[in-house]
Every structure is written in C-alpha cells, then in structure tokens.
Coordinates of C-alpha atoms and ligand atoms in Angstrom, one line a residue:
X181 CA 5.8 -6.7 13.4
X182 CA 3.7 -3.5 12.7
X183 CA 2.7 -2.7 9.3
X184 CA 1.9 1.1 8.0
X185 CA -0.8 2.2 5.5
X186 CA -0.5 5.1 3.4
X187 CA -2.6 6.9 1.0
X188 CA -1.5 9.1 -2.0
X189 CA -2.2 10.8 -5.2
X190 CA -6.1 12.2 -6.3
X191 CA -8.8 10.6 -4.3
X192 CA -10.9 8.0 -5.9
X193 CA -14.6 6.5 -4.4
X194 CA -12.8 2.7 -3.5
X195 CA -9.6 3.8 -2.2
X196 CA -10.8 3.5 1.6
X197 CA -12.0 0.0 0.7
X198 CA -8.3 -0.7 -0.2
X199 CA -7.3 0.2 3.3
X200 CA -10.2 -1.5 4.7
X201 CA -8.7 -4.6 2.7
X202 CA -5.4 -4.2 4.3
X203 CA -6.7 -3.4 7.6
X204 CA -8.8 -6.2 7.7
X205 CA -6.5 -8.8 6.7
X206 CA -3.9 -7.4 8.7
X207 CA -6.1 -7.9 12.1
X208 CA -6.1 -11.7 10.6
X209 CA -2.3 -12.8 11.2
X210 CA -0.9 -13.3 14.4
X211 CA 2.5 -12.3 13.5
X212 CA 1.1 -8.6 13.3
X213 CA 0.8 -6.3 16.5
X214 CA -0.2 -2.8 15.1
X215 CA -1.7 -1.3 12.1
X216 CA -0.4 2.4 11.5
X217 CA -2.2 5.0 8.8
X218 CA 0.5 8.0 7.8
X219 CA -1.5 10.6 7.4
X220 CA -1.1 12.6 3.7
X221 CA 1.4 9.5 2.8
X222 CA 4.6 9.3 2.6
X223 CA 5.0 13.5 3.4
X224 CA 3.3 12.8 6.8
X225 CA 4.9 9.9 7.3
X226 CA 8.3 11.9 7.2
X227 CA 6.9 14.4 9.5
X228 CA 6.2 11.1 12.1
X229 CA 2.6 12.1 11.4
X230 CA 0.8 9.0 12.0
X231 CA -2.2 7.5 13.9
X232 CA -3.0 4.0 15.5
X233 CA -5.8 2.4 13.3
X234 CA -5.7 -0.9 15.9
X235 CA -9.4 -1.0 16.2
X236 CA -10.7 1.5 13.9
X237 CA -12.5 -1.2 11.3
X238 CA -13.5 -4.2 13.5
X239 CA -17.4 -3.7 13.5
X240 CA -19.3 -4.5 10.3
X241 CA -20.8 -1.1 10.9
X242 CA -17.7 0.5 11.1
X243 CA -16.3 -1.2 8.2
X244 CA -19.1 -0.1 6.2
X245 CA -19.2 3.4 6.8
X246 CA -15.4 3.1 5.6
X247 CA -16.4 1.3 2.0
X248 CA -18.8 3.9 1.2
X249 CA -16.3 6.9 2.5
X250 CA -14.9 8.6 -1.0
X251 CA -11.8 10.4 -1.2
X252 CA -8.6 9.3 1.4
X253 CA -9.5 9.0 5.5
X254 CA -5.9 9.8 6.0
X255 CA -5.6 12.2 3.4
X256 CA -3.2 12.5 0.7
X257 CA 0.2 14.1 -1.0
X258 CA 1.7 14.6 -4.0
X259 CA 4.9 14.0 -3.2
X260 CA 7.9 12.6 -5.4
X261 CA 10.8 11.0 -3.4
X262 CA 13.8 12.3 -5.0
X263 CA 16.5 10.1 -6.1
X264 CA 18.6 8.3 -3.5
X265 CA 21.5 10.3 -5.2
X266 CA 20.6 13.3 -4.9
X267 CA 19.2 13.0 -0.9
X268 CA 20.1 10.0 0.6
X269 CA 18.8 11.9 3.8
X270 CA 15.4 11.4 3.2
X271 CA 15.4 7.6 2.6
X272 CA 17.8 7.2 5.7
X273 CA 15.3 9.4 7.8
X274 CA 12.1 7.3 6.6
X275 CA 13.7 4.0 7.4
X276 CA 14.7 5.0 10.7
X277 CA 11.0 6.2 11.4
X278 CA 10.3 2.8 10.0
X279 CA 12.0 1.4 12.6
X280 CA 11.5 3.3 15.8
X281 CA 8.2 2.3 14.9
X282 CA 8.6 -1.5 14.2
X283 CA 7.4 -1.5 10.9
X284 CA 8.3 -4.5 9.0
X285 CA 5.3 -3.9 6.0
X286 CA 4.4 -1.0 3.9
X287 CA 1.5 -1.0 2.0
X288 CA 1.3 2.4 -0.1
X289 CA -2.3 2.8 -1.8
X290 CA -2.0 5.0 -4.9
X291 CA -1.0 5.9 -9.0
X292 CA 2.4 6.2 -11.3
X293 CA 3.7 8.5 -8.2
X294 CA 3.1 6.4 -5.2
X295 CA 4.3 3.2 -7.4
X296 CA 7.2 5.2 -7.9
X297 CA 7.9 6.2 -3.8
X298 CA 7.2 2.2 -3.5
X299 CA 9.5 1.3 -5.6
X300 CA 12.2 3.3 -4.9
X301 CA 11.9 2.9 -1.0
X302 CA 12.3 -1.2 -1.6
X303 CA 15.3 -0.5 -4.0
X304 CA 17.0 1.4 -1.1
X305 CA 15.3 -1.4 1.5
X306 CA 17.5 -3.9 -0.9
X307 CA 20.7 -1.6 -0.4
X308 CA 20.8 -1.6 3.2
X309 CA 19.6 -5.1 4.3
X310 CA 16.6 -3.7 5.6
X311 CA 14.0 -6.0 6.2
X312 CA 10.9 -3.7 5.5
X313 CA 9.1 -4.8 2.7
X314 CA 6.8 -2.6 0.5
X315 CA 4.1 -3.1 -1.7
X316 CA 2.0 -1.2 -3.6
X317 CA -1.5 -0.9 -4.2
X318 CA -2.7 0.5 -7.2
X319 CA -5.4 3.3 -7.5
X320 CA -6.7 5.9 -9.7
X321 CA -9.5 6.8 -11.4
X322 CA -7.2 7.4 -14.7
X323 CA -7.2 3.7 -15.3
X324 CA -3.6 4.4 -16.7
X325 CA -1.1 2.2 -14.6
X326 CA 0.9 -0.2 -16.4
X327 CA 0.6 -4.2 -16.3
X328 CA -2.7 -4.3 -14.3
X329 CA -6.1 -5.0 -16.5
X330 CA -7.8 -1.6 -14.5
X331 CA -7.1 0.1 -11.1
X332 CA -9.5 0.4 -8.2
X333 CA -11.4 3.6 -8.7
X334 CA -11.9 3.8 -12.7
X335 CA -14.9 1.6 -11.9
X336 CA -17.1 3.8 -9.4
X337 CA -15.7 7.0 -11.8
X338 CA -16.9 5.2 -14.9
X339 CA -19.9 4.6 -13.6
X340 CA -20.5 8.0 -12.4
X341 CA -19.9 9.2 -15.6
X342 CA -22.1 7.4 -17.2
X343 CA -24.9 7.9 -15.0
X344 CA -24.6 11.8 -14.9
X345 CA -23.7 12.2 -18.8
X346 CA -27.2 10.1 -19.3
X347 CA -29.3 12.5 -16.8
X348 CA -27.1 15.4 -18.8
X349 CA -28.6 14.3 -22.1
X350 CA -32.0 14.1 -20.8
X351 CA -31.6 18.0 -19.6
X352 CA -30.2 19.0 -22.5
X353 CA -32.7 17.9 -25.1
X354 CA -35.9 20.0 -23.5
X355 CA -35.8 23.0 -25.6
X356 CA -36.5 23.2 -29.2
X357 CA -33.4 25.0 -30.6
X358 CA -30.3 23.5 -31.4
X359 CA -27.9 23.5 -28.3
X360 CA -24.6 22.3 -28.2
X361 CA -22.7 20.6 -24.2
X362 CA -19.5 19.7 -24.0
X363 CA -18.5 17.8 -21.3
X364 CA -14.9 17.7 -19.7
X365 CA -13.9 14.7 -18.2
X366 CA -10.5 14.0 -16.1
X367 CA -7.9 11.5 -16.6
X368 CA -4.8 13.3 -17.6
X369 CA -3.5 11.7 -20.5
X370 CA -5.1 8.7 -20.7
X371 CA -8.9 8.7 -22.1
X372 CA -10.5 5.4 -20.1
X373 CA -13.0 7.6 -18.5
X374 CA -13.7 9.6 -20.7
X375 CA -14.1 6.6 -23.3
X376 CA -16.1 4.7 -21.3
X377 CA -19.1 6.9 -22.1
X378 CA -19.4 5.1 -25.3
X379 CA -21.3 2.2 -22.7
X380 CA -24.6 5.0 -22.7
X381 CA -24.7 4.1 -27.3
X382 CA -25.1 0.3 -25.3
X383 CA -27.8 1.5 -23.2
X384 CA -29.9 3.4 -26.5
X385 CA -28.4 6.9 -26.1
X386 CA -27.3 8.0 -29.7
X387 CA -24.9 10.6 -27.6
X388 CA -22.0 11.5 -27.1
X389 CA -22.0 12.3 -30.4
X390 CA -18.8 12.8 -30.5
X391 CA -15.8 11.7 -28.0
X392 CA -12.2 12.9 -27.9
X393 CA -9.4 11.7 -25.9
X394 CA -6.0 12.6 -25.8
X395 CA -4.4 9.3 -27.5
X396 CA -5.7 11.7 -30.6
X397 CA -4.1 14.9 -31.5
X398 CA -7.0 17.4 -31.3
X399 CA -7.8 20.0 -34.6
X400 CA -10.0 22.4 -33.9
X401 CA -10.6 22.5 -37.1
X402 CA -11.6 19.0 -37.7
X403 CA -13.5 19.8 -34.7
X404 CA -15.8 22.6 -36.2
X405 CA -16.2 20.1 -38.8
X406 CA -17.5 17.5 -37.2
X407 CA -20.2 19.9 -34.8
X408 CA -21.8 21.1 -38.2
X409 CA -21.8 17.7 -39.8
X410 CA -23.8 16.6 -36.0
X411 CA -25.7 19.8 -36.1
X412 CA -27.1 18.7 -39.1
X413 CA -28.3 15.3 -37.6
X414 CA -29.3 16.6 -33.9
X415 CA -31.0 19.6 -32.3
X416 CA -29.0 18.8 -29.9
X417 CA -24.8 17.8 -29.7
X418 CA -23.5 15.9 -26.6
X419 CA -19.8 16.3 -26.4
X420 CA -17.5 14.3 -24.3
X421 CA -13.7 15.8 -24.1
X422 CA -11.0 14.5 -21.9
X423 CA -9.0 17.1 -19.7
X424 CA -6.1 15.9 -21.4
X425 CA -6.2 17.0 -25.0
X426 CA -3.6 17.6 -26.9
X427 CA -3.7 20.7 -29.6
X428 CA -2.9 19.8 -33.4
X429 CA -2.5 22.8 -34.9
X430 CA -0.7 21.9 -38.3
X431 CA -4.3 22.2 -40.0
X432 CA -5.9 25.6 -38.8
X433 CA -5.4 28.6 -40.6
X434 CA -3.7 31.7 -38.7
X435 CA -6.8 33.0 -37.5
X436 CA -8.4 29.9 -35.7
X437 CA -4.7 29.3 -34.0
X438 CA -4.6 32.4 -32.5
X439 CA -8.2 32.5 -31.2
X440 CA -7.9 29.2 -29.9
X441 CA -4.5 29.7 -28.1
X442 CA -5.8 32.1 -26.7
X443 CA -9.0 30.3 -25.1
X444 CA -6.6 27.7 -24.1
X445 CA -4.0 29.8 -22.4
X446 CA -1.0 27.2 -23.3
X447 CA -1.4 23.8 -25.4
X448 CA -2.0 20.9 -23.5
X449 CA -3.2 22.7 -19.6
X450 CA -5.1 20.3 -17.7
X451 CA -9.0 21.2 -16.7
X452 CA -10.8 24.1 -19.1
X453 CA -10.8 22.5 -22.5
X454 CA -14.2 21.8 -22.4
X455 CA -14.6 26.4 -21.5
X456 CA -12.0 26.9 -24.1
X457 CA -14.2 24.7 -27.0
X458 CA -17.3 26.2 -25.8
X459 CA -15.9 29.7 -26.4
X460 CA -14.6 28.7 -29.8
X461 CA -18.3 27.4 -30.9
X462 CA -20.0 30.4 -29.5
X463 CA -17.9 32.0 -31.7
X464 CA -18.1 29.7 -34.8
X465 CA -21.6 28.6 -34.2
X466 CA -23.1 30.8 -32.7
X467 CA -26.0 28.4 -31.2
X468 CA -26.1 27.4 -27.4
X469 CA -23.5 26.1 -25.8
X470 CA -22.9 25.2 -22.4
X471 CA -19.3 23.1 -20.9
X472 CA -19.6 21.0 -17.9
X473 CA -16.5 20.1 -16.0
X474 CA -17.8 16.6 -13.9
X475 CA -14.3 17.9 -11.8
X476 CA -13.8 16.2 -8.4
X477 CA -17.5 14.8 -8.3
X478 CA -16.1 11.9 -10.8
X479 CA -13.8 10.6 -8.2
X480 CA -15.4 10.8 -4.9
X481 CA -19.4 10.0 -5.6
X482 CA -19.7 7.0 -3.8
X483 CA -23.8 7.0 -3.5
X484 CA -23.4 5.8 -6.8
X485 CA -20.0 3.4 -6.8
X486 CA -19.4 0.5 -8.2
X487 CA -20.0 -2.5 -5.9
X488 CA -17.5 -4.9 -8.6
X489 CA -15.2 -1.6 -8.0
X490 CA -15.2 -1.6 -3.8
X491 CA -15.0 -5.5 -4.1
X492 CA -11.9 -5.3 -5.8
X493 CA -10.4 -2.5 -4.2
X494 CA -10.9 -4.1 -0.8
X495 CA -9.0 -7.7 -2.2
X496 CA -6.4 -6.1 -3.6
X497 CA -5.5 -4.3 -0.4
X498 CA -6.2 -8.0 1.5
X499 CA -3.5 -9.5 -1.3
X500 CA -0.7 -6.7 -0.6
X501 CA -0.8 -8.3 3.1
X502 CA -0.8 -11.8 2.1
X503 CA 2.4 -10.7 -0.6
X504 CA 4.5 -8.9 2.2
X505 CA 3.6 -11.8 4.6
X506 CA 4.6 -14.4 2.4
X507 CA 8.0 -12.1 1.7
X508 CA 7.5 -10.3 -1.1
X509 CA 8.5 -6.6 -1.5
X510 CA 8.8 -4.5 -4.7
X511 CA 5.7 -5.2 -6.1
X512 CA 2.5 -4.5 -6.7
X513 CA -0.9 -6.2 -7.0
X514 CA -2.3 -6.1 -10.5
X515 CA -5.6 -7.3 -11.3
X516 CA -5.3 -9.8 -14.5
X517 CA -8.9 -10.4 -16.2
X518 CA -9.5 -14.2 -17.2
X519 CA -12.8 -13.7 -18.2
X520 CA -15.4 -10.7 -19.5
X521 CA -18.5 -13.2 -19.7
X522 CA -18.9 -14.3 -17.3
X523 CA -16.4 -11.5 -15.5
X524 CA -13.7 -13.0 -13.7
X525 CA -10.1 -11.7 -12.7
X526 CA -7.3 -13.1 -10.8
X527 CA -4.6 -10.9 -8.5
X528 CA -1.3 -11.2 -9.0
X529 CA 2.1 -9.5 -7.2
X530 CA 3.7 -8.1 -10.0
X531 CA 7.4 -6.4 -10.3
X532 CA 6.8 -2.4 -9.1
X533 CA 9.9 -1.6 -11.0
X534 CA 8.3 -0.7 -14.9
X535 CA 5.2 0.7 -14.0
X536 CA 6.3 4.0 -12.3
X537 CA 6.8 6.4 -14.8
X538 CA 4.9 4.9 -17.7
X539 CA 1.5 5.3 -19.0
X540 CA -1.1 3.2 -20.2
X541 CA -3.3 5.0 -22.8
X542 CA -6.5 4.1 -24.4
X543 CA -6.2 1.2 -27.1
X544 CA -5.9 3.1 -30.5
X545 CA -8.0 0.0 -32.0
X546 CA -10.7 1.3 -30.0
X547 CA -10.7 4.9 -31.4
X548 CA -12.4 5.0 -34.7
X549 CA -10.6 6.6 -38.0
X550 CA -12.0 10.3 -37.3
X551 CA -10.6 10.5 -34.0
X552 CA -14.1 11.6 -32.6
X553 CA -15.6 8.4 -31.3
X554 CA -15.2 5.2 -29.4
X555 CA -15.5 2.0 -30.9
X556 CA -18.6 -0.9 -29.8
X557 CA -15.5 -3.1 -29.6
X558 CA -14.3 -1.2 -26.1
X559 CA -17.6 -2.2 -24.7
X560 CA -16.9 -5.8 -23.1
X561 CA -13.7 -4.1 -21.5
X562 CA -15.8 -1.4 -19.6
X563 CA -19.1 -3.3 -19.2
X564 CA -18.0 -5.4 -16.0
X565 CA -16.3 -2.8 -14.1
X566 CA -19.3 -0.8 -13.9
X567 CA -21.9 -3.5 -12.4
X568 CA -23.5 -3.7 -8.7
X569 CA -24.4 -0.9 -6.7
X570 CA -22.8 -0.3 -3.0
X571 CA -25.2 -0.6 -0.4
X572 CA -25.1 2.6 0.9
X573 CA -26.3 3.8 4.5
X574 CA -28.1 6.9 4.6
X575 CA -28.9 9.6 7.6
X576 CA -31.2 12.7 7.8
X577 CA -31.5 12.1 3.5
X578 CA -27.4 11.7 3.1
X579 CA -25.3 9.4 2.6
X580 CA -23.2 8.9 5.6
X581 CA -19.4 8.7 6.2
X582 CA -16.7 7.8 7.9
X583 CA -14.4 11.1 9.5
X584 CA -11.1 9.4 11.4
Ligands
F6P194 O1 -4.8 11.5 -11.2 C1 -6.1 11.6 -10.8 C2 -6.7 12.9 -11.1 O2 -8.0 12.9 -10.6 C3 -6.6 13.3 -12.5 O3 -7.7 12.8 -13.3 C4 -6.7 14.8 -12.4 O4 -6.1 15.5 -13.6 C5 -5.8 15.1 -11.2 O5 -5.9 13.9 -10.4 C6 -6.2 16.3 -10.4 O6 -5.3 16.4 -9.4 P1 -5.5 17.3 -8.1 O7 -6.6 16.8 -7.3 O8 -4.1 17.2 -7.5 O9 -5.8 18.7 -8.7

C-alpha cells in the first residue's frame, strides 16, 4: 500500500518532526511502496494536490534540516469536513482519490479540527467497507486536545516564551520610572502557554507579576486593582495575558464598560487584548506602558525548540505508522506521562472519537484565588517539556531550513 501525510491547523516548531516520524518509519516496512504529502491537508488533498515524498528524508542531513524546519513543509488549511449528511460528495470524492492513488494509511498531523476531519473520514471508511485506515497525530501549540498528557508543539512554544518573556524583563527594567508591559500570549481558550511562564518565578524572576488566562473571567476592574497594588511593590509590572480572555463585566461601573468595549471592539476577539489593556492603563495610570504580542514567533522559533518537544513529536508520528500497520484506524496517539522525575511518558492509540470538538483548559487548581497568577504546583507539569535544546545547523549566521 501507499500511505498519505497531511498537515493542518496553525503551525507549531515540531510538526515537521511528526512527519519526519511517519516518514521515517514508513520507509521501514516492506508492505509500504509510497509515501504521499497533501499539500495544505485535507483541502489539497481534495484538489489531488499532492507530492511524492519517496526519498525526500533519507539522509541524516536531510532529515535534520526537516527537525529544525518550523511551521508545515506542506502547508496547511483550516478546513472543517462537513457532515456526511449534509455532503456525502465530498467524503465519496476523497475516498476515491484515496484509492486511485493506493492509499491504504492516513496519517493527518494537527489540533481539535484535524482530529475531527480524522475522525469523521474513518466513521465514513467504517460505513463503506473501506479499508483505509486513519490516524491522527496530535499538534498544537495550545496544549488543549483532550485525553493526551500535552501535544507536540506546546513544548518548543513554552520554551520560547519563557526565554523571550525573561530577555523582556531584563529590557524592561533599565529606566528608573515606573513602566508597565503587558504581554499577549496565544492559545485560544486554553491558558497552557501562557501559564507556563510561571516556570521564569522557578528560575528567580519575581515576574510576571501577574498572569491571566481565559479559564478566569477577566474584570477590568479587578484588573486596575491589582496593577496599583504591583505598582506599589515594582517600578516595574510584567504582565502576561492570554489571547483568549474572556470579559466579566458584572463588576465595572458604566463608565469603565464602555471605555473598555470599546478598546476591545467585541468581548472575547482573539489577538489585541494585550493593545486594548494597555490603552485602558494609559488611561487609568497614566505611567508607561507598552503591549507585546509574541504572535506567530511563539509557534515557529525553532533556534530555540525544545529537543524533549522534537523527540516526541518525531515518535508519535513513528507510532501512528506502527497503529495503522498493526490495523488500527480511528484513533489517535496520545502521549500518557508515567513519570515527572525522572520524566517519562508512554504512547498510546487512543479512540479519535471524544477529543474533536472538546477542550482541555488549564487546571483551575493551578490558578490561584485572585485569578491573576499561576500556582508553584503547575511547575512539575511544564518543567520536562521545556528541557534540551535542538541542535541546530546554521549558514551565513541563520539558522537553516528545509523548503520542499
Ligand atoms: O491554534 C493554534 C493557534 O496558533 C492559536 O494559538 C491562534 O489563536 C491561532 O492558531 C491563530 O490562527 P491563524 O494562524 O489561523 O491566524
């Protein structure tokens, strides 16, 4: 048989490892002839946009240059198969694509969406005797799929994060007046990235001072509050904010809610909380203020990825194979952690059907009672995740990468 790779959803430093995983194990068996990419997943894949990857990955060199690529070599989509009721066309078109080309494994690397295009392809698979199997391979910096300890990516982003929020604090503390920087950090809903910074109060920083993360509803008022109380301690006020924020306003008076619906345009927009907050305190304070948005440079900044992060990435990809090989389809790999001290995880092929369409949000035991910070307890979850550094190749002073 031939066996197809896709890529999908927001690009993430290790998800070309994951193909490198699948790749490479794929060239192991016997029982497979060709190894296919889609390019911009399962969109591409409908327009028969696909390339040959049979020799791509062999060398070590080549292989390498692929682990330290960020972002997707065969791009991406954002595409959301629509239920077999509603087009049945599309699912018959993919599976005959499917089989003009011989495909008898799918291995689709992504989040919630892709898990979702997996699982509904091997529910139709199921229907029509096909014998295709897919399996999905979990990505995405959010950290938020379901019934997998963390996904490939969170790692590299975490530790990105926490490397640039620690250069941040040293930039922001040169001047003596008081200055207040709020930093935006993505993850939609979910807060794991943007909790993770509580590792730099591990590593002696006294900042963030303060940390809020969408599992909290967010007061602007209680807000205000809490940037005078730190005011008072520091001349200077490191703020980390998730993207994802939701806006409480049962507690503001008239006049805050309308100033700050209007910095926020509509409640709960993804990307510019951290501009809308920093207008609001230029307004209420009056000090300094300055909002960084880390933005796409917290998914794809591989100079400084996590090597535990590519490792992983890169097995889970080699397990998808040796699932559909051994006959699985429906599921996806999910990384179980057995260990924090010394680190250790196991990789299992779990039931697809449950995690598309769910979330999994920050532990509200790890949020303290104010809603503003992260609790030392979260530390032993994020520690591991973040360790080893990629060995990365550089030419003429840049890092170099792969371009297929
Ligand atoms: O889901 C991953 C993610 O990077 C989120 O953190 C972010 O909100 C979103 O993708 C951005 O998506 P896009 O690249 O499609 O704008």
């Amino acid at each position: 048989m031939n066996i197809l790779i896709g890529q999908s959803g927001g690009p993430t430093a290790a998800i070309n490892a994951s193909l490198l995983g699948v790749y490479l194990e794929g060239r192991k068996h016997k029982e497979i002839t060709h190894i296919y990419g889609a390019y911009n997943g399962i969109e591409g894949f409908i327009k028969r946009n696909l390339v040959l990857l049979d020799g791509k990955f062999d060398e070590p060199q080549q292989a390498d240059l692929l682990r330290q690529t960020p972002s997707t070599v065969l791009g991406s989509c954002r595409y959301k198969l629509p239920p077999v009721k509603r087009e049945e066309s599309i699912y018959r078109q993919i599976f005959e694509i499917l089989s003009e080309y011989e495909i008898g494994a799918f291995f689709y690397i992504g989040g919630n969406d892709s898990m979702d295009t997996i699982d509904k392809l091997s529910a139709y698979g199921s229907l029509i005797d096909s014998p295709v199997r897919f399996i999905g391979v979990p990505k995405t910096i959010d950290n938020d799929l379901m019934f997998t300890d963390h996904t490939p990516g969170f790692g590299s982003a975490a530790k990105y994060v926490n490397a640039t929020v620690r250069e941040i604090i040293r930039d922001s503390s040169v001047y003596a007046l008081n200055s207040i920087t709020i930093i935006e950090i993505m993850g939609r809903n979910a807060g794991w990235l943007t909790a993770s910074l509580s590792l730099l109060h591990k590593n002696g920083e006294d900042a963030p001072h303060l940390i809020y993360l969408p599992e909290k509803p967010f007061s602007v008022s209680a807000f205000l509050r809490d940037v005078r109380a730190e005011l008072e301690k520091h001349k200077t006020v490191i703020i980390a904010v998730s993207e994802g924020i939701k806006l409480d306003f049962e507690d503001h008076t008239d006049d805050l809610r309308h100033q700050v619906l209007d910095e926020f345009g509509h409640v709960g927009q993804l990307a510019g909380a951290g501009k809308a907050l920093e207008r609001v305190l230029r307004r209420e304070i009056g000090c300094k203020v300055r909002a960084i948005e880390l933005n796409v440079m917290q998914r794809c900044s591989s100079h400084v990825a996590s090597l535990t992060d590519i490792r992983e990435a890169e097995t889970v990809g080699r397990e998808a194979v040796v699932s559909a090989l051994s006959g699985l389809t429906g599921k996806m790999i999910s990384i179980r952690r057995l260990s924090d001290r010394p680190y250790a995880v196991a990789y299992e092929a779990i039931e697809l059907h449950g995690v598309a369409g769910l979330e999994k949000k920050f532990p509200a035991e790890w949020i303290n009672d104010e809603g503003n910070g992260v609790l030392d307890a979260a530390h032993d979850y994020f520690e591991p995740l973040i360790q080893g550094e990629l060995p990365v190749k550089w030419e003429n002073g840049l890092p170099m990468q792969y371009v297929l």
